[in-house]
Structure formats: structure tokens, C-alpha cells
Tab-separated table of C-alpha atoms in Angstrom:
chain	number	residue	atom	x	y	z
A	1	UNK	CA	-31.630	34.206	-165.401
A	2	UNK	CA	-31.100	37.931	-165.120
A	3	UNK	CA	-28.049	40.165	-164.779
A	4	UNK	CA	-28.079	43.436	-162.906
A	5	UNK	CA	-25.972	46.024	-161.112
A	6	UNK	CA	-26.134	45.463	-157.378
A	7	UNK	CA	-25.983	47.819	-154.426
A	8	UNK	CA	-23.126	47.679	-151.940
A	9	UNK	CA	-25.522	46.412	-149.314
A	10	UNK	CA	-26.692	43.543	-151.553
A	11	UNK	CA	-23.148	42.509	-152.390
A	12	UNK	CA	-22.086	42.628	-148.738
A	13	UNK	CA	-24.867	40.183	-147.905
A	14	UNK	CA	-23.634	37.546	-150.378
A	15	UNK	CA	-19.875	38.025	-150.697
A	16	UNK	CA	-19.053	35.209	-148.263
A	17	UNK	CA	-21.644	32.733	-149.560
A	18	UNK	CA	-19.659	31.484	-152.589
A	19	UNK	CA	-17.236	28.563	-152.428
A	20	UNK	CA	-14.488	30.708	-154.028
A	21	UNK	CA	-15.101	33.673	-151.705
A	22	UNK	CA	-11.931	35.725	-151.191
A	23	UNK	CA	-10.938	39.113	-149.792
A	24	UNK	CA	-10.375	40.668	-153.233
A	25	UNK	CA	-14.028	40.128	-154.061
A	26	UNK	CA	-15.382	42.162	-151.161
A	27	UNK	CA	-16.717	45.632	-150.518
A	28	UNK	CA	-13.621	46.092	-148.306
A	29	UNK	CA	-11.204	45.682	-151.220
A	30	UNK	CA	-13.342	47.886	-153.476
A	31	UNK	CA	-13.055	50.695	-150.919
A	32	UNK	CA	-9.292	50.186	-150.567
A	33	UNK	CA	-8.860	50.567	-154.317
A	34	UNK	CA	-10.787	53.852	-154.309
A	35	UNK	CA	-7.731	55.441	-152.682
A	36	UNK	CA	-5.542	54.425	-155.645
A	37	UNK	CA	-7.805	55.847	-158.341
A	38	UNK	CA	-10.130	52.930	-159.078
A	39	UNK	CA	-13.891	53.240	-159.278
A	40	UNK	CA	-16.060	50.195	-158.643
A	41	UNK	CA	-19.417	48.598	-159.197
A	42	UNK	CA	-21.089	45.321	-158.196
A	43	UNK	CA	-22.894	42.969	-160.568
A	44	UNK	CA	-24.632	39.620	-160.270
A	45	UNK	CA	-26.395	36.913	-162.269
A	46	UNK	CA	-29.443	35.392	-160.584
A	47	UNK	CA	-31.597	32.389	-161.329
A	48	UNK	CA	-34.744	33.017	-159.319
A	49	UNK	CA	-33.540	33.848	-155.818
A	50	UNK	CA	-30.142	32.156	-156.265
A	51	UNK	CA	-26.991	34.002	-157.247
A	52	UNK	CA	-25.002	32.064	-159.847
A	53	UNK	CA	-22.236	34.651	-160.245
A	54	UNK	CA	-21.326	37.971	-158.673
A	55	UNK	CA	-18.377	40.330	-158.958
A	56	UNK	CA	-16.655	43.436	-157.728
A	57	UNK	CA	-15.639	45.268	-160.902
A	58	UNK	CA	-12.877	47.879	-160.677
A	59	UNK	CA	-12.766	50.603	-163.328
A	60	UNK	CA	-9.886	52.785	-164.437
A	61	UNK	CA	-9.024	55.198	-167.234
A	62	UNK	CA	-5.644	55.000	-168.963
A	63	UNK	CA	-5.000	58.541	-170.098
A	64	UNK	CA	-7.940	60.079	-171.925
A	65	UNK	CA	-8.325	57.401	-174.580
A	66	UNK	CA	-8.865	54.053	-172.887
A	67	UNK	CA	-10.975	52.657	-170.084
A	68	UNK	CA	-10.822	49.101	-168.808
A	69	UNK	CA	-12.229	47.050	-165.975
A	70	UNK	CA	-10.601	44.520	-163.726
A	71	UNK	CA	-12.319	41.780	-161.742
A	72	UNK	CA	-9.645	40.996	-159.128
A	73	UNK	CA	-9.170	37.269	-158.599
A	74	UNK	CA	-12.092	36.591	-160.922
A	75	UNK	CA	-15.806	36.670	-160.314
A	76	UNK	CA	-17.498	34.626	-157.607
A	77	UNK	CA	-19.401	31.518	-158.657
A	78	UNK	CA	-19.093	28.024	-160.080
A	79	UNK	CA	-16.935	28.100	-163.243
A	80	UNK	CA	-17.962	24.510	-164.004
A	81	UNK	CA	-21.517	25.686	-164.688
A	82	UNK	CA	-20.631	26.294	-168.340
A	83	UNK	CA	-24.047	27.478	-169.539
A	84	UNK	CA	-24.347	30.049	-166.762
A	85	UNK	CA	-20.695	31.095	-167.238
A	86	UNK	CA	-21.366	31.717	-170.942
A	87	UNK	CA	-24.450	33.807	-170.163
A	88	UNK	CA	-22.625	35.794	-167.483
A	89	UNK	CA	-19.722	36.458	-169.872
A	90	UNK	CA	-22.042	37.825	-172.557
A	91	UNK	CA	-23.714	40.107	-170.039
A	92	UNK	CA	-20.324	41.277	-168.769
A	93	UNK	CA	-19.265	42.296	-172.277
A	94	UNK	CA	-22.457	44.285	-172.811
A	95	UNK	CA	-22.145	45.884	-169.393
A	96	UNK	CA	-18.495	46.857	-169.970
A	97	UNK	CA	-19.361	48.282	-173.389
A	98	UNK	CA	-22.163	50.368	-171.878
A	99	UNK	CA	-19.586	51.844	-169.469
A	100	UNK	CA	-17.126	52.610	-172.269
A	101	UNK	CA	-14.538	49.942	-171.380
A	102	UNK	CA	-12.319	48.361	-174.036
A	103	UNK	CA	-11.611	45.114	-172.187
A	104	UNK	CA	-12.194	43.161	-168.970
A	105	UNK	CA	-9.256	41.647	-167.073
A	106	UNK	CA	-9.609	38.656	-164.727
A	107	UNK	CA	-7.106	36.480	-162.848
A	108	UNK	CA	-9.286	33.880	-161.088
A	109	UNK	CA	-8.317	32.394	-157.744
A	110	UNK	CA	-8.799	28.908	-159.197
A	111	UNK	CA	-6.252	26.083	-159.161
A	112	UNK	CA	-4.729	24.905	-162.411
A	113	UNK	CA	-2.637	22.165	-160.823
A	114	UNK	CA	-2.244	20.441	-157.482
A	115	UNK	CA	1.430	20.156	-156.470
A	116	UNK	CA	3.527	18.973	-153.564
A	117	UNK	CA	5.851	21.198	-151.528
A	118	UNK	CA	8.627	20.716	-154.091
A	119	UNK	CA	6.501	21.872	-157.030
A	120	UNK	CA	5.967	18.399	-158.495
A	121	UNK	CA	2.603	18.072	-160.274
A	122	UNK	CA	0.194	15.687	-158.600
A	123	UNK	CA	-2.862	16.474	-160.740
A	124	UNK	CA	-4.016	18.958	-163.394
A	125	UNK	CA	-7.420	20.233	-162.280
A	126	UNK	CA	-7.970	23.474	-164.193
A	127	UNK	CA	-7.426	22.615	-167.861
A	128	UNK	CA	-11.141	22.362	-168.626
A	129	UNK	CA	-11.785	25.786	-167.097
A	130	UNK	CA	-8.968	27.391	-169.099
A	131	UNK	CA	-10.196	25.770	-172.321
A	132	UNK	CA	-13.791	26.888	-171.741
A	133	UNK	CA	-12.786	30.465	-170.958
A	134	UNK	CA	-10.709	30.600	-174.144
A	135	UNK	CA	-13.654	29.280	-176.161
A	136	UNK	CA	-15.768	32.124	-174.769
A	137	UNK	CA	-13.273	34.710	-176.015
A	138	UNK	CA	-11.048	35.221	-172.980
A	139	UNK	CA	-7.419	35.715	-174.078
A	140	UNK	CA	-5.090	33.747	-171.824
A	141	UNK	CA	-1.693	35.197	-170.901
A	142	UNK	CA	-0.279	31.708	-170.617
A	143	UNK	CA	1.196	29.638	-167.809
A	144	UNK	CA	3.679	32.215	-166.632
A	145	UNK	CA	6.315	32.068	-163.899
A	146	UNK	CA	8.022	34.847	-162.005
A	147	UNK	CA	6.699	37.943	-160.291
A	148	UNK	CA	4.980	40.979	-161.769
A	149	UNK	CA	4.188	44.454	-160.422
A	150	UNK	CA	1.125	44.666	-162.654
A	151	UNK	CA	-0.966	41.631	-161.662
A	152	UNK	CA	-1.503	39.238	-158.774
A	153	UNK	CA	0.837	36.260	-158.423
A	154	UNK	CA	0.050	33.097	-160.413
A	155	UNK	CA	1.783	30.886	-157.850
A	156	UNK	CA	1.357	30.720	-154.103
A	157	UNK	CA	2.388	28.567	-151.169
A	158	UNK	CA	-0.263	27.118	-148.851
A	159	UNK	CA	-0.315	25.200	-145.588
A	160	UNK	CA	-3.390	23.243	-144.571
A	161	UNK	CA	-4.321	23.758	-140.913
A	162	UNK	CA	-5.625	20.731	-139.053
A	163	UNK	CA	-7.130	21.412	-135.641
A	164	UNK	CA	-6.403	17.860	-134.486
A	165	UNK	CA	-2.666	17.787	-135.180
A	166	UNK	CA	0.506	19.798	-134.673
A	167	UNK	CA	0.597	22.640	-137.204
A	168	UNK	CA	4.405	22.366	-137.319
A	169	UNK	CA	4.570	18.613	-137.897
A	170	UNK	CA	6.078	18.934	-141.407
A	171	UNK	CA	8.485	21.785	-140.698
A	172	UNK	CA	11.933	20.931	-142.110
A	173	UNK	CA	15.105	20.875	-140.019
A	174	UNK	CA	16.411	24.225	-141.258
A	175	UNK	CA	13.141	25.917	-140.368
A	176	UNK	CA	13.036	24.218	-136.959
A	177	UNK	CA	16.535	25.496	-136.197
A	178	UNK	CA	15.580	29.010	-137.266
A	179	UNK	CA	12.449	29.057	-135.092
A	180	UNK	CA	14.424	27.688	-132.138
A	181	UNK	CA	17.086	30.337	-132.694
A	182	UNK	CA	14.413	33.069	-132.761
A	183	UNK	CA	13.070	31.776	-129.444
A	184	UNK	CA	16.489	32.270	-127.855
A	185	UNK	CA	16.293	36.014	-128.459
A	186	UNK	CA	14.064	38.496	-126.589
A	187	UNK	CA	11.660	39.086	-129.482
A	188	UNK	CA	8.272	40.741	-129.142
A	189	UNK	CA	5.319	40.791	-131.559
A	190	UNK	CA	3.134	43.911	-131.555
A	191	UNK	CA	0.119	45.212	-133.436
A	192	UNK	CA	0.666	48.283	-135.585
A	193	UNK	CA	-1.017	51.449	-134.324
A	194	UNK	CA	-0.446	55.193	-134.597
A	195	UNK	CA	2.504	55.005	-132.202
A	196	UNK	CA	4.567	52.483	-134.141
A	197	UNK	CA	3.333	52.682	-137.726
A	198	UNK	CA	6.505	54.568	-138.708
A	199	UNK	CA	8.563	51.511	-137.621
A	200	UNK	CA	6.355	49.327	-139.798
A	201	UNK	CA	6.589	51.679	-142.798
A	202	UNK	CA	10.381	52.035	-142.566
A	203	UNK	CA	10.811	48.253	-142.753
A	204	UNK	CA	8.470	47.986	-145.740
A	205	UNK	CA	10.186	50.849	-147.572
A	206	UNK	CA	13.696	49.494	-147.166
A	207	UNK	CA	12.669	45.957	-148.107
A	208	UNK	CA	10.948	47.188	-151.270
A	209	UNK	CA	14.000	49.244	-152.211
A	210	UNK	CA	16.321	46.228	-151.819
A	211	UNK	CA	14.076	44.030	-153.958
A	212	UNK	CA	13.184	46.732	-156.481
A	213	UNK	CA	9.502	46.127	-155.768
A	214	UNK	CA	6.528	48.378	-155.172
A	215	UNK	CA	5.836	49.745	-151.703
A	216	UNK	CA	2.547	51.377	-150.745
A	217	UNK	CA	2.180	54.841	-149.266
A	218	UNK	CA	1.556	55.161	-145.545
A	219	UNK	CA	-2.123	56.031	-146.012
A	220	UNK	CA	-2.650	52.792	-147.953
A	221	UNK	CA	-1.675	50.712	-144.933
A	222	UNK	CA	-3.760	52.891	-142.616
A	223	UNK	CA	-6.785	52.543	-144.888
A	224	UNK	CA	-6.317	48.794	-145.154
A	225	UNK	CA	-6.233	48.479	-141.368
A	226	UNK	CA	-9.280	50.697	-140.887
A	227	UNK	CA	-11.444	49.292	-143.694
A	228	UNK	CA	-10.754	45.592	-143.132
A	229	UNK	CA	-11.042	46.057	-139.370
A	230	UNK	CA	-10.878	42.719	-137.547
A	231	UNK	CA	-10.002	40.952	-140.817
A	232	UNK	CA	-6.592	42.697	-140.978
A	233	UNK	CA	-3.459	42.160	-138.897
A	234	UNK	CA	-0.502	44.530	-139.223
A	235	UNK	CA	2.402	43.282	-137.112
A	236	UNK	CA	5.938	44.320	-136.145
A	237	UNK	CA	8.568	42.118	-134.521
A	238	UNK	CA	10.862	43.934	-132.103
A	239	UNK	CA	14.068	43.085	-130.270
A	240	UNK	CA	14.121	44.040	-126.579
A	241	UNK	CA	17.388	45.994	-126.517
A	242	UNK	CA	18.014	45.911	-122.743
A	243	UNK	CA	17.521	42.171	-122.438
A	244	UNK	CA	19.641	41.449	-125.510
A	245	UNK	CA	22.567	43.514	-124.188
A	246	UNK	CA	22.387	41.688	-120.845
A	247	UNK	CA	22.117	38.181	-122.266
A	248	UNK	CA	24.199	38.314	-125.475
A	249	UNK	CA	27.367	40.233	-124.642
A	250	UNK	CA	29.440	38.227	-127.136
A	251	UNK	CA	26.945	38.301	-129.988
A	252	UNK	CA	28.225	39.652	-133.333
A	253	UNK	CA	25.372	42.203	-133.346
A	254	UNK	CA	26.090	43.459	-129.809
A	255	UNK	CA	27.748	46.744	-130.864
A	256	UNK	CA	25.124	47.459	-133.507
A	257	UNK	CA	22.283	46.869	-131.047
A	258	UNK	CA	24.028	48.990	-128.420
A	259	UNK	CA	24.341	51.875	-130.886
A	260	UNK	CA	20.578	52.038	-131.443
A	261	UNK	CA	18.587	54.652	-129.545
A	262	UNK	CA	15.346	52.670	-129.454
A	263	UNK	CA	14.474	50.504	-126.456
A	264	UNK	CA	12.705	48.163	-128.902
A	265	UNK	CA	14.470	47.647	-132.234
A	266	UNK	CA	12.154	46.842	-135.181
A	267	UNK	CA	13.252	43.705	-137.059
A	268	UNK	CA	10.393	42.431	-139.249
A	269	UNK	CA	6.908	43.460	-140.320
A	270	UNK	CA	3.940	41.869	-142.042
A	271	UNK	CA	0.383	42.420	-143.231
A	272	UNK	CA	-2.102	39.559	-142.936
A	273	UNK	CA	-5.747	39.329	-143.934
A	274	UNK	CA	-8.127	36.791	-142.418
A	275	UNK	CA	-11.072	36.044	-144.693
A	276	UNK	CA	-13.399	33.064	-145.155
A	277	UNK	CA	-11.291	29.978	-144.323
A	278	UNK	CA	-7.922	31.632	-145.063
A	279	UNK	CA	-5.171	33.567	-143.346
A	280	UNK	CA	-3.292	35.426	-146.106
A	281	UNK	CA	0.235	36.799	-145.710
A	282	UNK	CA	0.124	39.623	-148.229
A	283	UNK	CA	3.045	41.997	-147.538
A	284	UNK	CA	6.198	41.622	-145.490
A	285	UNK	CA	9.646	42.988	-144.858
A	286	UNK	CA	12.819	42.690	-142.779
A	287	UNK	CA	15.681	44.872	-141.622
A	288	UNK	CA	18.615	43.382	-143.479
A	289	UNK	CA	21.226	43.948	-140.747
A	290	UNK	CA	19.127	42.042	-138.200
A	291	UNK	CA	17.917	39.117	-140.305
A	292	UNK	CA	20.165	36.679	-138.416
A	293	UNK	CA	17.876	37.180	-135.380
A	294	UNK	CA	15.172	35.276	-137.312
A	295	UNK	CA	12.402	37.817	-136.848
A	296	UNK	CA	10.657	36.607	-140.015
A	297	UNK	CA	10.463	33.025	-138.671
A	298	UNK	CA	9.146	34.308	-135.351
A	299	UNK	CA	6.469	36.342	-137.174
A	300	UNK	CA	5.271	33.429	-139.311
A	301	UNK	CA	5.217	31.052	-136.335
A	302	UNK	CA	3.083	33.462	-134.306
A	303	UNK	CA	0.632	34.070	-137.157
A	304	UNK	CA	0.321	30.357	-137.891
A	305	UNK	CA	-0.664	29.844	-134.270
A	306	UNK	CA	-3.120	32.731	-134.596
A	307	UNK	CA	-4.673	31.121	-137.683
A	308	UNK	CA	-5.138	27.858	-135.812
A	309	UNK	CA	-6.606	29.689	-132.826
A	310	UNK	CA	-9.111	31.317	-135.205
A	311	UNK	CA	-9.975	27.825	-136.533
A	312	UNK	CA	-9.023	28.710	-140.125
A	313	UNK	CA	-8.324	25.975	-142.667
A	314	UNK	CA	-5.615	27.396	-144.937
A	315	UNK	CA	-2.550	29.546	-144.295
A	316	UNK	CA	-1.509	31.346	-147.479
A	317	UNK	CA	2.175	32.279	-147.354
A	318	UNK	CA	1.716	34.394	-150.480
A	319	UNK	CA	3.402	34.496	-153.827
A	320	UNK	CA	6.301	32.434	-155.113
A	321	UNK	CA	7.855	32.537	-158.572
A	322	UNK	CA	6.837	29.065	-159.769
A	323	UNK	CA	10.410	28.485	-160.940
A	324	UNK	CA	11.704	25.518	-158.949
A	325	UNK	CA	15.198	25.497	-160.420
A	326	UNK	CA	17.991	25.770	-157.847
A	327	UNK	CA	19.523	28.566	-159.953
A	328	UNK	CA	16.408	30.719	-159.672
A	329	UNK	CA	17.451	34.082	-158.126
A	330	UNK	CA	14.187	34.352	-156.167
A	331	UNK	CA	14.546	30.816	-154.807
A	332	UNK	CA	15.095	32.152	-151.280
A	333	UNK	CA	11.459	33.237	-151.035
A	334	UNK	CA	10.249	29.756	-151.958
A	335	UNK	CA	12.802	28.010	-149.733
A	336	UNK	CA	11.712	30.082	-146.734
A	337	UNK	CA	8.022	29.234	-147.209
A	338	UNK	CA	8.662	25.590	-148.100
A	339	UNK	CA	10.418	25.136	-144.772
A	340	UNK	CA	7.086	25.284	-142.921
A	341	UNK	CA	5.642	22.305	-144.824
A	342	UNK	CA	2.581	22.790	-147.014
A	343	UNK	CA	2.239	22.689	-150.769
A	344	UNK	CA	2.490	24.728	-153.969
A	345	UNK	CA	-0.626	26.199	-155.562
A	346	UNK	CA	-0.684	27.103	-159.265
A	347	UNK	CA	-3.584	29.303	-160.384
A	348	UNK	CA	-5.066	29.275	-163.892
A	349	UNK	CA	-3.637	32.695	-164.717
A	350	UNK	CA	-4.631	35.997	-166.276
A	351	UNK	CA	-7.201	36.577	-169.033
A	352	UNK	CA	-8.488	39.539	-171.040
A	353	UNK	CA	-12.001	39.633	-172.464
A	354	UNK	CA	-11.834	42.107	-175.350
A	355	UNK	CA	-14.784	44.437	-175.863
A	356	UNK	CA	-13.268	46.969	-178.306
A	357	UNK	CA	-10.486	45.349	-180.366
A	358	UNK	CA	-8.787	48.447	-181.834
A	359	UNK	CA	-8.250	50.376	-178.571
A	360	UNK	CA	-7.281	47.119	-176.870
A	361	UNK	CA	-4.585	46.320	-179.451
A	362	UNK	CA	-3.165	49.850	-179.161
A	363	UNK	CA	-3.068	49.430	-175.393
A	364	UNK	CA	-1.240	46.091	-175.681
A	365	UNK	CA	1.500	47.582	-177.873
A	366	UNK	CA	1.912	50.595	-175.573
A	367	UNK	CA	1.969	48.430	-172.463
A	368	UNK	CA	4.620	46.095	-173.909
A	369	UNK	CA	6.828	49.130	-174.637
A	370	UNK	CA	6.229	50.419	-171.097
A	371	UNK	CA	7.284	47.065	-169.576
A	372	UNK	CA	10.534	47.106	-171.580
A	373	UNK	CA	11.211	50.638	-170.322
A	374	UNK	CA	10.534	49.598	-166.711
A	375	UNK	CA	12.912	46.627	-166.972
A	376	UNK	CA	15.690	48.816	-168.373
A	377	UNK	CA	15.126	51.423	-165.670
A	378	UNK	CA	15.293	48.739	-162.971
A	379	UNK	CA	18.575	47.379	-164.342
A	380	UNK	CA	20.124	50.860	-164.357
A	381	UNK	CA	18.876	51.540	-160.829
A	382	UNK	CA	20.232	48.241	-159.481
A	383	UNK	CA	23.581	48.820	-161.129
A	384	UNK	CA	24.263	52.118	-159.381
A	385	UNK	CA	22.380	51.757	-156.090
A	386	UNK	CA	23.111	49.680	-153.007
A	387	UNK	CA	20.427	49.220	-150.371
A	388	UNK	CA	20.809	48.061	-146.800
């Protein structure tokens, strides 16, 4: 076996050949991250002509004192090949050290548990992987719930797409009513281009402000669309103003719609990435005043049909909190996605592989203080600000 730094061309040739292939571990994502200050490299472990593991590694400096690397959604390869995993890990540590990094962060796109749509555990499938990674020195962040601005979600909601059956067969009654309601309105789905990208960005900005979450700059979305090319779908749902005013004269939104200057009123927006066997819903937003028109249901329905048309196997609705209590404040996100059928996916979580203990420990203390500061700032902001 031998470990080496690969060229972009070499990595491009193999990035879809692994069973756990995903869009984070691609040359596309590496180029996207360049625009937000990350450098990247590609590495692989070969046995003869066969690649056992490969990875996009993202590099970043924190101030002038610390450098770390991040392997988004974990490296590609078979984690059950323990001997090879151990060898690859040792090489990774040496490689990171040679680049001056203090630690390596991973958050593998590997299941920890199989669950039903209600979050009930059907089977634990990832315990052995977690235990082996910990034995090799990876520090596990635990089986967390909730959302974070710093890392990828640990919980997601999936729908399996069967070409031989109705994709909406397990949609619940509330979701059915919402889709039917959306179909009553003159809604239009459009691709995002230079002419309407401001509509898309306005929706994303206002949604992020309401939820106190991170929005990306306009150039980020443009770069994503350009770099991912046919793998990326940026969509906006519009209301046809003229038709609505003709057909819904007694609707409670009639005066609001009439007051708008646009002929097409933007309601909802979303970013989707098609890669390997998946359609991923990665970002989305809605205009709060028009949510009763069910633009978000219309958008998901149309993209589910698109995924089936493309003969994909899994529709990834994106992150959920993993807290299935009815009192959970973010329960609305989960309830919306659960309505389409499908099942809950719990990933194994986040790990750090420490290369330089002293700088790493200083970073951990500083980062914990920073997170406390961010939480306090968010509370103050929410207390004095109201978003529409």
C-alpha cells in the first residue's frame, strides 16, 4: 500500500467510483470552498492499482497561530477495512503534520442508526465504526442533536425513490392537502439565472434573518451554479399575479398581491445538488407573508418528480434536529419533511484527529468561548429584532 498526494485530474477520475461517493468529496466542492478562504489538496491510499481510500482535504488558518484541515463528510472508502483504515489514518497524521496542521476534522456521511419516519430506532449499524475510529485516536464529539453553524448536520431526512411505484404513496394527509392547495394556485417554477437571481437571494436573506442562520453571499450561489453545472439546480417558485387576481378575488392575500409591482411574485426558493444516486436539498427559503400559498410544497413536489425522472435512488430533504419531542422548537422542519414519507438518517457524527495536542487544546478552549459569545449575541439580536 502507498499513500500519495493526487492531482485534480486523478481525483476527478475516481471520485464517483466509491460506494460512499458524495458531492462534498469532489473537485467541484473543493473549488467552491476556495471562494471562502479554504485551500485544498487530494490524497489517496492505493493497493496496487486499486484505491482503498481517497479524500478532498480542505485547509485553513485560524489567525496566525493555528492551521487545521477538514475532510468534509469524511474520506471515501470502506471504513470496515480496519487494517487499511488504520494505515490511512497514520499517513493522514504524517501528511497533516508535514503541512503544519494541528488537527484533522471529519464528519463521515456514514449511518449510525437506521430509523423510521418517526425517529424510532430500527437498527444500530455504525457502532463498530465509531469504536474503531476512537481506538485509532479520533476524538468523537458525541451523538449530538440540534443544528450548528459550524459543521454539517448529524441528522437528515431521506426518501427512497422507486421507479416502479408512486413516489407519493406514503405522503400523509396534511402534506396531501398542502400539495393539492398549492395546485389550486397559479404557481410557476423557474430556474435561477442572471435575470432573477436577485429574487432568489432576497428570499434566502430574509429566511436566514428570521431563523438567525447563516446566509451565503450572492457570489457563492453564482459560483455553486457555475462550478457544479448540470449537477446543481437553483429554483424559484413564483405566483402569477394576473391570474391570481382574476381567480381569487376573495382570498385573504388579494390586497397584498394587488399591491405588488411584480407580474410574478417570488414565494419560495431552493438549491438542490444531484450527485451519484442522490438528489440533495441543501438550502431553501420562503417569503413569510405568502407561506399559506404552499410554495414550499410545490417546490419539493416538483423536485421529487425531477429526481425520479433522472432515475435517482434517494431524495435527501436535508438536515433535521434529531430531537423528536413535540416540544422541540425546530419541530416544524421535521414535520414538513416527514409529511412526504421517507425515513430518518442518523450519521455517526464529528471527529477530530489530533496532530499537535497543545495548539489543539488552546483552540478548543477559544472555540468554546466563541460559541458562548455567539449564543449570547443571537439571544440579544432575537430579543430586539422582528423579521418578516
